[in-house]
mmCIF file of C-alpha atoms and ligand atoms in Angstrom:
data_model
loop_
_atom_site.group_PDB
_atom_site.id
_atom_site.type_symbol
_atom_site.label_atom_id
_atom_site.label_comp_id
_atom_site.label_asym_id
_atom_site.label_seq_id
_atom_site.Cartn_x
_atom_site.Cartn_y
_atom_site.Cartn_z
ATOM 1 C CA ASN J 1 106.090 -8.468 157.777
ATOM 2 C CA SER J 2 109.740 -9.427 157.998
ATOM 3 C CA ASP J 3 108.777 -12.046 160.733
ATOM 4 C CA VAL J 4 106.511 -13.752 158.150
ATOM 5 C CA ALA J 5 109.291 -13.681 155.582
ATOM 6 C CA MET J 6 111.710 -15.238 157.992
ATOM 7 C CA TYR J 7 109.225 -17.875 158.869
ATOM 8 C CA HIS J 8 108.756 -18.967 155.322
ATOM 9 C CA ALA J 9 112.525 -18.910 154.682
ATOM 10 C CA LYS J 10 113.126 -21.072 157.702
ATOM 11 C CA GLU J 11 110.442 -23.469 156.667
ATOM 12 C CA ASN J 12 112.211 -23.926 153.274
ATOM 13 C CA GLY J 13 115.401 -24.965 155.061
ATOM 14 C CA ARG J 14 118.539 -23.692 156.670
ATOM 15 C CA ASN J 15 120.158 -22.445 153.501
ATOM 16 C CA ASN J 16 117.245 -20.208 152.597
ATOM 17 C CA TYR J 17 117.265 -18.734 156.023
ATOM 18 C CA GLN J 18 120.935 -18.042 155.779
ATOM 19 C CA PHE J 19 120.473 -16.423 152.387
ATOM 20 C CA PHE J 20 117.819 -14.194 153.633
ATOM 21 C CA THR J 21 119.713 -12.829 156.674
ATOM 22 C CA ASP J 22 122.807 -12.348 154.517
ATOM 23 C CA GLU J 23 120.788 -10.099 152.221
ATOM 24 C CA LEU J 24 119.393 -8.183 155.130
ATOM 25 C CA ASN J 25 122.854 -7.667 156.605
ATOM 26 C CA LYS J 26 124.278 -6.691 153.252
ATOM 27 C CA SER J 27 121.803 -3.799 152.688
ATOM 28 C CA ALA J 28 122.135 -2.660 156.311
ATOM 29 C CA HIS J 29 125.869 -2.748 155.879
ATOM 30 C CA GLU J 30 125.688 -0.947 152.558
ATOM 31 C CA ARG J 31 123.563 1.781 154.030
ATOM 32 C CA HIS J 32 125.887 2.159 156.908
ATOM 33 C CA THR J 33 129.011 2.458 154.657
ATOM 34 C CA LEU J 34 127.177 4.992 152.451
ATOM 35 C CA GLY J 35 126.330 6.909 155.521
ATOM 36 C CA LEU J 36 130.045 6.989 156.548
ATOM 37 C CA ASP J 37 130.953 7.993 153.005
ATOM 38 C CA LEU J 38 128.449 10.785 152.953
ATOM 39 C CA ARG J 39 130.161 12.309 155.939
ATOM 40 C CA TYR J 40 133.254 12.895 153.783
ATOM 41 C CA ALA J 41 131.407 13.591 150.550
ATOM 42 C CA LEU J 42 131.423 17.319 151.246
ATOM 43 C CA GLU J 43 135.025 17.786 152.265
ATOM 44 C CA ARG J 44 136.175 15.489 149.395
ATOM 45 C CA ASN J 45 134.263 17.701 146.982
ATOM 46 C CA GLU J 46 132.159 14.762 145.689
ATOM 47 C CA LEU J 47 128.828 16.574 145.516
ATOM 48 C CA VAL J 48 127.814 18.316 142.368
ATOM 49 C CA LEU J 49 124.775 20.348 141.278
ATOM 50 C CA HIS J 50 123.120 19.805 137.905
ATOM 51 C CA TYR J 51 120.498 22.206 136.664
ATOM 52 C CA GLN J 52 117.237 21.539 134.827
ATOM 53 C CA PRO J 53 115.739 24.164 132.634
ATOM 54 C CA ILE J 54 112.232 25.532 133.300
ATOM 55 C CA MET J 55 110.735 26.915 130.127
ATOM 56 C CA ASP J 56 108.409 29.695 129.031
ATOM 57 C CA MET J 57 106.018 29.349 126.110
ATOM 58 C CA PRO J 58 105.435 30.012 123.283
ATOM 59 C CA ASP J 59 109.090 30.893 122.365
ATOM 60 C CA HIS J 60 110.790 28.172 124.291
ATOM 61 C CA GLN J 61 112.716 30.650 126.398
ATOM 62 C CA LEU J 62 114.444 29.744 129.554
ATOM 63 C CA HIS J 63 112.410 30.971 132.559
ATOM 64 C CA SER J 64 114.507 29.610 135.401
ATOM 65 C CA VAL J 65 116.509 26.489 136.425
ATOM 66 C CA GLU J 66 116.201 23.967 139.288
ATOM 67 C CA ALA J 67 119.379 22.948 140.983
ATOM 68 C CA LEU J 68 119.440 19.097 141.577
ATOM 69 C CA LEU J 69 122.071 17.430 143.751
ATOM 70 C CA ARG J 70 124.228 14.463 142.625
ATOM 71 C CA TRP J 71 126.881 12.627 144.403
ATOM 72 C CA ARG J 72 130.071 11.587 142.547
ATOM 73 C CA HIS J 73 130.866 8.637 144.828
ATOM 74 C CA PRO J 74 134.432 7.171 143.974
ATOM 75 C CA GLN J 75 133.152 3.583 143.925
ATOM 76 C CA HIS J 76 129.741 4.172 142.239
ATOM 77 C CA LYS J 77 128.625 6.080 139.354
ATOM 78 C CA LEU J 78 126.723 9.338 139.831
ATOM 79 C CA ILE J 79 124.356 8.767 142.703
ATOM 80 C CA ALA J 80 120.871 10.334 142.437
ATOM 81 C CA PRO J 81 119.463 12.288 145.345
ATOM 82 C CA ASP J 82 116.680 9.785 146.054
ATOM 83 C CA LYS J 83 119.436 7.342 147.131
ATOM 84 C CA PHE J 84 121.011 9.648 149.760
ATOM 85 C CA ILE J 85 118.802 12.529 150.727
ATOM 86 C CA ASN J 86 116.883 10.390 153.304
ATOM 87 C CA LEU J 87 120.156 9.170 154.769
ATOM 88 C CA ALA J 88 121.363 12.839 154.902
ATOM 89 C CA GLU J 89 118.081 13.640 156.834
ATOM 90 C CA GLU J 90 118.504 10.822 159.260
ATOM 91 C CA THR J 91 121.999 11.662 159.998
ATOM 92 C CA GLY J 92 121.623 15.467 160.149
ATOM 93 C CA LEU J 93 124.168 15.854 157.326
ATOM 94 C CA ILE J 94 121.485 17.463 155.329
ATOM 95 C CA ILE J 95 122.170 20.742 157.241
ATOM 96 C CA PRO J 96 125.813 21.308 155.959
ATOM 97 C CA ILE J 97 124.934 19.677 152.611
ATOM 98 C CA GLY J 98 122.015 22.046 152.238
ATOM 99 C CA GLU J 99 124.271 24.990 153.117
ATOM 100 C CA TRP J 100 126.752 23.731 150.531
ATOM 101 C CA VAL J 101 123.865 23.803 147.829
ATOM 102 C CA VAL J 102 122.881 27.368 148.592
ATOM 103 C CA LYS J 103 126.409 28.493 148.547
ATOM 104 C CA THR J 104 127.253 26.664 145.310
ATOM 105 C CA VAL J 105 124.123 28.043 143.642
ATOM 106 C CA CYS J 106 125.219 31.622 144.673
ATOM 107 C CA GLU J 107 128.717 31.075 143.427
ATOM 108 C CA GLN J 108 127.353 29.746 140.166
ATOM 109 C CA ILE J 109 125.134 32.725 139.717
ATOM 110 C CA ASN J 110 128.147 34.981 140.253
ATOM 111 C CA ALA J 111 130.186 32.917 137.762
ATOM 112 C CA TRP J 112 127.360 33.077 135.109
ATOM 113 C CA GLN J 113 127.126 36.869 135.677
ATOM 114 C CA ALA J 114 130.946 37.310 135.501
ATOM 115 C CA ARG J 115 130.912 35.581 132.127
ATOM 116 C CA GLY J 116 128.287 38.058 130.885
ATOM 117 C CA TYR J 117 125.190 35.930 131.000
ATOM 118 C CA ARG J 118 121.739 37.082 132.065
ATOM 119 C CA ILE J 119 121.145 35.234 135.380
ATOM 120 C CA PRO J 120 118.252 32.883 135.450
ATOM 121 C CA LYS J 121 116.304 32.439 138.700
ATOM 122 C CA VAL J 122 117.501 29.384 140.460
ATOM 123 C CA ALA J 123 115.211 27.044 142.407
ATOM 124 C CA ILE J 124 116.647 25.117 145.393
ATOM 125 C CA ASN J 125 115.057 22.234 147.118
ATOM 126 C CA LEU J 126 114.700 22.032 150.845
ATOM 127 C CA SER J 127 113.959 18.883 152.837
ATOM 128 C CA ALA J 128 111.849 18.883 156.076
ATOM 129 C CA ARG J 129 114.777 19.011 158.410
ATOM 130 C CA GLN J 130 116.328 21.902 156.662
ATOM 131 C CA PHE J 131 113.118 23.795 156.611
ATOM 132 C CA ARG J 132 112.719 23.285 160.318
ATOM 133 C CA ASP J 133 116.359 24.147 161.177
ATOM 134 C CA LYS J 134 116.492 27.291 163.472
ATOM 135 C CA GLU J 135 119.454 28.613 161.647
ATOM 136 C CA LEU J 136 117.931 28.372 158.123
ATOM 137 C CA ILE J 137 117.181 32.046 157.617
ATOM 138 C CA ASN J 138 120.441 33.252 159.203
ATOM 139 C CA ASN J 139 122.451 30.826 157.059
ATOM 140 C CA ILE J 140 120.711 31.865 153.763
ATOM 141 C CA ALA J 141 120.990 35.556 154.726
ATOM 142 C CA ARG J 142 124.721 35.119 155.451
ATOM 143 C CA ILE J 143 125.453 33.284 152.200
ATOM 144 C CA LEU J 144 123.581 35.912 150.217
ATOM 145 C CA ASP J 145 125.523 38.625 151.956
ATOM 146 C CA GLU J 146 128.917 36.904 151.507
ATOM 147 C CA THR J 147 128.420 36.182 147.776
ATOM 148 C CA GLY J 148 126.593 39.438 147.038
ATOM 149 C CA VAL J 149 123.701 37.614 145.282
ATOM 150 C CA ALA J 150 120.360 39.327 145.320
ATOM 151 C CA ALA J 151 117.657 37.304 147.041
ATOM 152 C CA HIS J 152 115.202 37.611 144.050
ATOM 153 C CA HIS J 153 117.345 35.243 142.149
ATOM 154 C CA ILE J 154 116.609 32.426 144.544
ATOM 155 C CA THR J 155 113.381 30.330 144.860
ATOM 156 C CA LEU J 156 113.080 27.767 147.600
ATOM 157 C CA GLU J 157 111.118 24.594 146.848
ATOM 158 C CA ILE J 158 109.275 23.022 149.828
ATOM 159 C CA THR J 159 106.606 20.372 149.774
ATOM 160 C CA GLU J 160 102.999 20.426 151.228
ATOM 161 C CA SER J 161 103.789 18.189 154.033
ATOM 162 C CA MET J 162 106.211 20.728 155.421
ATOM 163 C CA LEU J 163 103.423 23.287 155.756
ATOM 164 C CA ILE J 164 101.247 21.216 157.961
ATOM 165 C CA ASP J 165 102.699 21.082 161.457
ATOM 166 C CA ASN J 166 103.382 24.035 163.581
ATOM 167 C CA ILE J 167 101.577 26.438 161.212
ATOM 168 C CA GLU J 168 102.499 29.511 163.258
ATOM 169 C CA LYS J 169 106.184 28.749 162.849
ATOM 170 C CA VAL J 170 105.775 27.920 159.164
ATOM 171 C CA VAL J 171 104.039 31.176 158.547
ATOM 172 C CA GLU J 172 106.749 33.090 160.445
ATOM 173 C CA THR J 173 109.556 31.354 158.393
ATOM 174 C CA LEU J 174 107.938 31.901 155.026
ATOM 175 C CA ASN J 175 107.033 35.525 155.793
ATOM 176 C CA CYS J 176 110.625 36.120 156.797
ATOM 177 C CA LEU J 177 112.002 34.588 153.575
ATOM 178 C CA ASN J 178 109.421 36.443 151.520
ATOM 179 C CA ALA J 179 110.451 39.744 153.257
ATOM 180 C CA MET J 180 114.088 39.015 152.234
ATOM 181 C CA GLY J 181 112.936 38.720 148.618
ATOM 182 C CA ILE J 182 113.222 34.981 148.320
ATOM 183 C CA ARG J 183 110.427 33.178 146.382
ATOM 184 C CA ILE J 184 108.652 30.143 147.549
ATOM 185 C CA SER J 185 107.474 27.242 145.464
ATOM 186 C CA ILE J 186 105.417 24.245 146.462
ATOM 187 C CA ASP J 187 107.025 21.146 144.885
ATOM 188 C CA ASP J 188 105.230 17.927 143.908
ATOM 189 C CA PHE J 189 101.930 19.748 144.412
ATOM 190 C CA GLY J 190 98.816 17.497 144.603
ATOM 191 C CA THR J 191 100.489 14.623 146.212
ATOM 192 C CA GLY J 192 100.351 15.857 149.736
ATOM 193 C CA TYR J 193 97.597 17.103 152.125
ATOM 194 C CA SER J 194 96.751 20.644 151.401
ATOM 195 C CA SER J 195 93.940 22.602 149.832
ATOM 196 C CA LEU J 196 94.357 25.723 147.854
ATOM 197 C CA SER J 197 92.306 27.764 150.293
ATOM 198 C CA TYR J 198 94.804 26.692 153.039
ATOM 199 C CA LEU J 199 97.669 27.712 150.844
ATOM 200 C CA LYS J 200 96.356 31.298 150.819
ATOM 201 C CA ARG J 201 97.667 31.678 154.375
ATOM 202 C CA PHE J 202 101.244 31.388 153.104
ATOM 203 C CA PRO J 203 103.224 33.738 150.899
ATOM 204 C CA ILE J 204 103.615 31.258 148.001
ATOM 205 C CA HIS J 205 104.543 32.292 144.541
ATOM 206 C CA THR J 206 104.556 29.140 142.589
ATOM 207 C CA LEU J 207 102.907 25.620 142.585
ATOM 208 C CA LYS J 208 104.771 22.785 140.766
ATOM 209 C CA ILE J 209 102.311 20.278 139.596
ATOM 210 C CA ASP J 210 103.616 16.782 140.466
ATOM 211 C CA ARG J 211 104.798 14.837 137.576
ATOM 212 C CA THR J 212 102.541 11.871 138.343
ATOM 213 C CA PHE J 213 99.566 14.001 137.199
ATOM 214 C CA VAL J 214 101.358 15.144 134.083
ATOM 215 C CA ARG J 215 102.500 11.642 133.217
ATOM 216 C CA ASP J 216 98.843 10.399 132.586
ATOM 217 C CA ILE J 217 97.242 13.722 131.538
ATOM 218 C CA VAL J 218 96.718 12.597 127.986
ATOM 219 C CA THR J 219 95.060 9.323 128.801
ATOM 220 C CA ASP J 220 93.572 9.748 132.208
ATOM 221 C CA ARG J 221 90.462 12.008 132.477
ATOM 222 C CA SER J 222 90.616 12.609 136.109
ATOM 223 C CA ASP J 223 94.272 13.548 135.998
ATOM 224 C CA HIS J 224 93.439 15.921 133.223
ATOM 225 C CA THR J 225 90.696 17.455 135.378
ATOM 226 C CA ILE J 226 92.936 17.674 138.459
ATOM 227 C CA VAL J 227 95.599 19.572 136.490
ATOM 228 C CA ALA J 228 93.061 21.928 134.903
ATOM 229 C CA THR J 229 91.617 22.736 138.360
ATOM 230 C CA ILE J 230 95.035 23.226 139.986
ATOM 231 C CA ILE J 231 96.004 25.649 137.272
ATOM 232 C CA ALA J 232 92.774 27.564 137.314
ATOM 233 C CA MET J 233 92.663 27.912 141.032
ATOM 234 C CA ALA J 234 96.345 28.823 141.384
ATOM 235 C CA HIS J 235 95.892 31.623 138.921
ATOM 236 C CA SER J 236 92.900 32.850 140.836
ATOM 237 C CA LEU J 237 95.140 33.119 143.877
ATOM 238 C CA GLU J 238 97.684 34.806 141.661
ATOM 239 C CA MET J 239 100.316 32.073 141.815
ATOM 240 C CA ASP J 240 102.414 30.888 138.896
ATOM 241 C CA VAL J 241 102.153 27.186 137.865
ATOM 242 C CA ILE J 242 104.996 24.989 136.726
ATOM 243 C CA ALA J 243 104.200 21.543 135.334
ATOM 244 C CA GLU J 244 106.922 19.029 135.994
ATOM 245 C CA GLY J 245 107.849 15.897 134.203
ATOM 246 C CA ILE J 246 106.784 16.842 130.713
ATOM 247 C CA GLU J 247 108.030 14.106 128.300
ATOM 248 C CA THR J 248 105.914 14.509 125.206
ATOM 249 C CA GLU J 249 104.520 17.131 122.908
ATOM 250 C CA GLU J 250 100.941 15.925 123.631
ATOM 251 C CA GLN J 251 101.418 16.603 127.380
ATOM 252 C CA LEU J 252 102.862 20.013 126.587
ATOM 253 C CA ASN J 253 100.008 21.014 124.196
ATOM 254 C CA LEU J 254 97.292 19.998 126.831
ATOM 255 C CA LEU J 255 99.048 22.028 129.455
ATOM 256 C CA ARG J 256 99.353 24.923 127.139
ATOM 257 C CA ALA J 257 95.637 24.836 126.329
ATOM 258 C CA GLN J 258 95.072 25.072 130.180
ATOM 259 C CA HIS J 259 97.266 28.186 130.395
ATOM 260 C CA CYS J 260 99.920 26.545 132.586
ATOM 261 C CA ASN J 261 102.722 29.245 132.890
ATOM 262 C CA HIS J 262 105.971 27.275 132.892
ATOM 263 C CA TYR J 263 107.189 23.891 131.793
ATOM 264 C CA GLN J 264 109.868 21.469 132.931
ATOM 265 C CA GLY J 265 110.704 17.950 131.859
ATOM 266 C CA TYR J 266 112.840 15.717 129.654
ATOM 267 C CA TYR J 267 110.897 16.833 126.664
ATOM 268 C CA PHE J 268 112.895 20.053 126.972
ATOM 269 C CA SER J 269 115.986 18.839 128.775
ATOM 270 C CA LYS J 270 117.246 16.491 131.454
ATOM 271 C CA PRO J 271 119.154 18.077 134.384
ATOM 272 C CA VAL J 272 122.567 19.121 132.887
ATOM 273 C CA THR J 273 125.823 20.625 134.117
ATOM 274 C CA ALA J 274 126.192 24.368 134.728
ATOM 275 C CA ALA J 275 128.400 24.567 131.656
ATOM 276 C CA GLU J 276 125.709 23.138 129.480
ATOM 277 C CA ILE J 277 123.037 25.485 130.913
ATOM 278 C CA GLU J 278 125.218 28.352 129.444
ATOM 279 C CA TYR J 279 124.064 27.385 125.916
ATOM 280 C CA MET J 280 120.660 28.344 126.992
ATOM 281 C CA LEU J 281 121.475 31.615 128.729
ATOM 282 C CA ILE J 282 121.242 34.988 126.975
ATOM 283 C CA LYS J 283 124.492 36.942 126.689
ATOM 284 C CA PRO J 284 123.116 40.305 125.499
ATOM 285 C CA ALA J 285 126.480 41.934 124.781
ATOM 286 C CA SER J 286 128.143 39.159 122.728
ATOM 287 C CA ARG J 287 124.957 38.406 120.859
ATOM 288 C CA HIS J 288 124.901 41.966 119.771
ATOM 289 C CA ARG J 289 128.438 41.756 118.662
ATOM 290 C CA LYS J 290 127.866 38.511 116.784
ATOM 291 C CA ILE J 291 124.842 39.966 114.860
ATOM 292 C CA HIS J 292 126.840 43.088 114.183
ATOM 293 C CA ALA J 293 129.842 41.130 112.965
ATOM 294 C CA ILE J 294 127.773 39.036 110.630
ATOM 295 C CA ARG J 295 126.039 42.205 109.192
ATOM 296 C CA SER J 296 129.249 44.003 108.693
ATOM 297 C CA ALA J 297 130.902 40.867 107.149
ATOM 298 C CA GLY J 298 128.037 40.576 104.638
HETATM 299 P P1 C2E Q 301 112.070 17.158 142.660
HETATM 300 O O1 C2E Q 301 112.396 18.323 143.357
HETATM 301 O O2 C2E Q 301 110.621 16.944 142.488
HETATM 302 O O3 C2E Q 301 112.888 17.170 141.315
HETATM 303 C C1 C2E Q 301 112.440 16.700 140.084
HETATM 304 C C2 C2E Q 301 112.878 15.345 139.845
HETATM 305 O O4 C2E Q 301 112.281 14.809 138.678
HETATM 306 C C3 C2E Q 301 114.417 15.270 139.420
HETATM 307 O O5 C2E Q 301 114.958 14.152 139.929
HETATM 308 C C4 C2E Q 301 114.390 15.462 137.956
HETATM 309 O O6 C2E Q 301 115.551 14.882 137.358
HETATM 310 C C5 C2E Q 301 113.179 14.513 137.673
HETATM 311 N N1 C2E Q 301 112.591 14.895 136.380
HETATM 312 C C6 C2E Q 301 112.465 16.043 135.804
HETATM 313 N N2 C2E Q 301 111.842 15.982 134.617
HETATM 314 C C7 C2E Q 301 111.545 14.674 134.394
HETATM 315 C C8 C2E Q 301 110.831 14.078 133.357
HETATM 316 O O7 C2E Q 301 110.362 14.534 132.331
HETATM 317 N N3 C2E Q 301 110.576 12.642 133.605
HETATM 318 C C9 C2E Q 301 111.062 12.081 134.714
HETATM 319 N N4 C2E Q 301 110.815 10.713 134.768
HETATM 320 N N5 C2E Q 301 111.801 12.705 135.637
HETATM 321 C C10 C2E Q 301 111.869 13.945 135.530
HETATM 322 P P2 C2E Q 301 116.213 14.025 140.718
HETATM 323 O O8 C2E Q 301 117.272 14.952 140.297
HETATM 324 O O9 C2E Q 301 116.619 12.520 140.865
HETATM 325 O O10 C2E Q 301 115.844 14.564 142.201
HETATM 326 C C11 C2E Q 301 114.907 13.785 143.033
HETATM 327 C C12 C2E Q 301 114.494 14.571 144.219
HETATM 328 O O11 C2E Q 301 115.564 14.767 145.100
HETATM 329 C C13 C2E Q 301 113.992 15.965 143.939
HETATM 330 O O12 C2E Q 301 112.655 15.873 143.443
HETATM 331 C C14 C2E Q 301 114.084 16.576 145.334
HETATM 332 O O13 C2E Q 301 113.063 16.221 146.127
HETATM 333 C C15 C2E Q 301 115.385 15.878 145.790
HETATM 334 N N6 C2E Q 301 116.532 16.769 145.783
HETATM 335 C C16 C2E Q 301 117.270 17.022 144.619
HETATM 336 N N7 C2E Q 301 118.269 17.899 144.878
HETATM 337 C C17 C2E Q 301 118.115 18.282 146.155
HETATM 338 C C18 C2E Q 301 118.838 19.189 147.096
HETATM 339 O O14 C2E Q 301 119.803 19.880 146.663
HETATM 340 N N8 C2E Q 301 118.340 19.212 148.355
HETATM 341 C C19 C2E Q 301 117.299 18.468 148.869
HETATM 342 N N9 C2E Q 301 116.892 18.557 150.116
HETATM 343 N N10 C2E Q 301 116.611 17.622 148.050
HETATM 344 C C20 C2E Q 301 117.101 17.485 146.758
HETATM 345 MG MG1 MG Q 302 112.053 20.313 143.175
HETATM 346 MG MG1 MG Q 303 109.208 18.281 142.043
HETATM 347 MG MG1 MG Q 304 109.008 15.174 142.429
#
């Protein structure tokens, strides 16, 4: 493919060819620099977690939150994970970064608790290399132990493609996490290769319907049918369903009519800082006091 592009560029004269290779070098160079920077992102404290609410209906209560990684690169604005997770995977940096994510989530849970909030469940994304890492279970167990966070607060999100090779090993890992009390969610469900009957072999609590199905659910009959089918079958296997990427009320209403359990998307909230999440957390004690104060004032 790039040979063809080179050939055409050459045909159009030397300058074009020059231009083309310069562009190639630039992106390779940029990638290399970003890779070097990423090595220091952790120790320079440039990584940050945002949290996106996952809602319950009908009362718009907070069900849980998903932790989503961002990189405050000094020369760029906030960098989204799609721009650096692959790089972290290729370089192996995803292992220490992933540990940092788990540790930071646990510390955040403790901070919310210390401030008197009812703790939401927190979902953490794992990439393929993290999931295959021999030390995954030990590392998570150690962090839970060190921070004193109960395992049932944590959900791990993996994708269908991670279930496919070395099934014996996958079953062992998931059973072990499940025995610890950690919940497992299948992210971006419907985009990879797996059938629901196949999923029965694993201890999975939740399916997250990929947002590409939700996007067109109002206009595309087949997406509508796919979503309805996923929800019905997940429920018959006693799994929860989260619809991701909800942006409109119409999408929400259709999903509610199909008895989806939980809802995530810009319609409710974009991913926000931990401090902003606090506005949505329940603080039983102070709420009580507030109501009491208002009553006695009146
Ligand atoms: P994901 O796990 O599927 O996360 C959902 C993504 O969809 C997030 O993008 C979120 O901001 C976005 N989103 C949520 N609601 C809406 C909506 O209504 N409309 C649209 N257009 N988008 C919506 P984000 O934060 O850029 O993350 C992208 C991906 O990066 C994640 O996809 C996940 O696969 C990966 N990722 C994020 N954080 C981590 C992490 O800590 N570790 C690992 N390994 N991967 C992560
Ligand atoms: Mg996710
Ligand atoms: Mg997802
Ligand atoms: Mg996704």
